[in-house]
Amino acid sequence: VPPTSSIGFEDVSTTASAAKIPPGYRGLDWENVGVMHRSCWSGSGFERGIVSGDYVAFNFGGDPCSISSTAPFSVAGLQATAAFHMGLNVLFESFD
């Protein structure tokens, strides 16, 4: 992924249903991460995580997920939201 590139998810799925983000998408390994159209769970809170476009990434089943790579990469920004429940905590960890 180029250093100034943004990752959107419009090219992962073209349906309103949930789809798994495939390994190697945009040069990263996605474990337990899915993508869905904003209309899939309207009113759930997922749509608040959409900054642009019509798709949002999420962790399947609320279970832990990871985004990794054998090559170094940086995250300059991220929009996170909770779905179905208020007051949830989000933990982000980075490892060298």
Tab-separated table of C-alpha atoms in Angstrom:
chain	number	residue	atom	x	y	z
A	1	VAL	CA	0.000	0.000	0.000
A	2	PRO	CA	1.542	3.349	-0.983
A	3	PRO	CA	2.352	5.576	2.027
A	4	THR	CA	-0.383	8.122	1.273
A	5	SER	CA	-3.089	5.730	0.148
A	6	SER	CA	-6.484	5.366	1.766
A	7	ILE	CA	-8.212	2.027	1.963
A	8	GLY	CA	-11.875	1.917	1.011
A	9	PHE	CA	-13.862	-1.250	0.599
A	10	GLU	CA	-16.010	-0.616	-2.479
A	11	ASP	CA	-14.022	-3.168	-4.491
A	12	VAL	CA	-14.360	-6.011	-1.942
A	13	SER	CA	-18.095	-6.539	-2.365
A	14	THR	CA	-20.861	-5.268	-4.611
A	15	THR	CA	-23.761	-6.606	-2.534
A	16	ALA	CA	-25.509	-5.411	0.607
A	17	SER	CA	-24.666	-8.594	2.479
A	18	ALA	CA	-21.489	-9.120	4.493
A	19	ALA	CA	-18.373	-10.454	2.783
A	20	LYS	CA	-14.964	-11.454	4.116
A	21	ILE	CA	-12.032	-9.229	3.199
A	22	PRO	CA	-9.682	-11.568	1.336
A	23	PRO	CA	-6.087	-12.196	2.462
A	24	GLY	CA	-3.692	-9.889	0.659
A	25	TYR	CA	-6.288	-7.168	0.022
A	26	ARG	CA	-4.318	-3.940	-0.500
A	27	GLY	CA	-1.134	-5.794	0.532
A	28	LEU	CA	-2.346	-6.633	4.049
A	29	ASP	CA	-3.507	-9.782	5.825
A	30	TRP	CA	-7.045	-9.447	7.203
A	31	GLU	CA	-8.063	-11.914	9.927
A	32	ASN	CA	-11.762	-12.049	10.902
A	33	VAL	CA	-12.491	-8.749	9.101
A	34	GLY	CA	-15.539	-8.329	6.916
A	35	VAL	CA	-17.128	-5.589	4.870
A	36	MET	CA	-20.775	-4.690	4.318
A	37	HIS	CA	-22.877	-2.065	2.574
A	38	ARG	CA	-24.340	0.731	4.699
A	39	SER	CA	-27.879	-0.570	4.055
A	40	CYS	CA	-27.146	-4.037	5.504
A	41	TRP	CA	-27.718	-3.149	9.177
A	42	SER	CA	-29.220	0.327	8.960
A	43	GLY	CA	-29.626	1.901	12.402
A	44	SER	CA	-27.221	-0.519	14.095
A	45	GLY	CA	-24.292	1.888	14.427
A	46	PHE	CA	-22.164	0.367	11.659
A	47	GLU	CA	-22.995	3.253	9.320
A	48	ARG	CA	-21.327	5.703	11.731
A	49	GLY	CA	-17.987	4.100	10.853
A	50	ILE	CA	-18.327	5.068	7.182
A	51	VAL	CA	-16.252	8.123	6.339
A	52	SER	CA	-16.705	7.926	2.576
A	53	GLY	CA	-18.187	5.458	0.140
A	54	ASP	CA	-20.905	2.962	1.005
A	55	TYR	CA	-19.043	0.126	2.736
A	56	VAL	CA	-17.786	-0.388	6.285
A	57	ALA	CA	-15.284	-2.922	7.622
A	58	PHE	CA	-16.152	-4.811	10.800
A	59	ASN	CA	-15.021	-7.709	12.968
A	60	PHE	CA	-17.189	-10.801	12.472
A	61	GLY	CA	-19.223	-11.747	15.544
A	62	GLY	CA	-17.588	-9.054	17.657
A	63	ASP	CA	-14.598	-11.391	17.960
A	64	PRO	CA	-11.011	-10.115	17.868
A	65	CYS	CA	-9.636	-9.276	14.456
A	66	SER	CA	-6.256	-8.311	13.086
A	67	ILE	CA	-4.755	-6.486	10.135
A	68	SER	CA	-1.120	-7.387	9.600
A	69	SER	CA	1.693	-7.540	7.092
A	70	THR	CA	5.208	-8.909	6.861
A	71	ALA	CA	6.211	-5.445	5.584
A	72	PRO	CA	5.984	-2.379	7.843
A	73	PHE	CA	2.908	-0.198	7.402
A	74	SER	CA	1.448	2.834	9.161
A	75	VAL	CA	-2.070	3.842	10.090
A	76	ALA	CA	-2.525	7.605	9.881
A	77	GLY	CA	-6.196	7.572	10.857
A	78	LEU	CA	-9.134	5.322	11.523
A	79	GLN	CA	-12.846	5.789	12.209
A	80	ALA	CA	-14.203	3.296	14.766
A	81	THR	CA	-17.742	2.818	16.019
A	82	ALA	CA	-19.785	0.341	18.026
A	83	ALA	CA	-22.802	-1.495	16.666
A	84	PHE	CA	-25.837	-2.729	18.581
A	85	HIS	CA	-24.466	-1.687	22.018
A	86	MET	CA	-23.461	1.622	23.594
A	87	GLY	CA	-20.311	2.155	25.656
A	88	LEU	CA	-18.122	-0.518	24.095
A	89	ASN	CA	-14.347	-0.220	24.308
A	90	VAL	CA	-11.964	-0.585	21.392
A	91	LEU	CA	-8.335	-1.612	21.834
A	92	PHE	CA	-5.728	-1.029	19.118
A	93	GLU	CA	-2.264	-2.523	19.490
A	94	SER	CA	0.797	-2.062	17.337
A	95	PHE	CA	3.855	-4.305	17.320
A	96	ASP	CA	7.326	-3.937	15.850
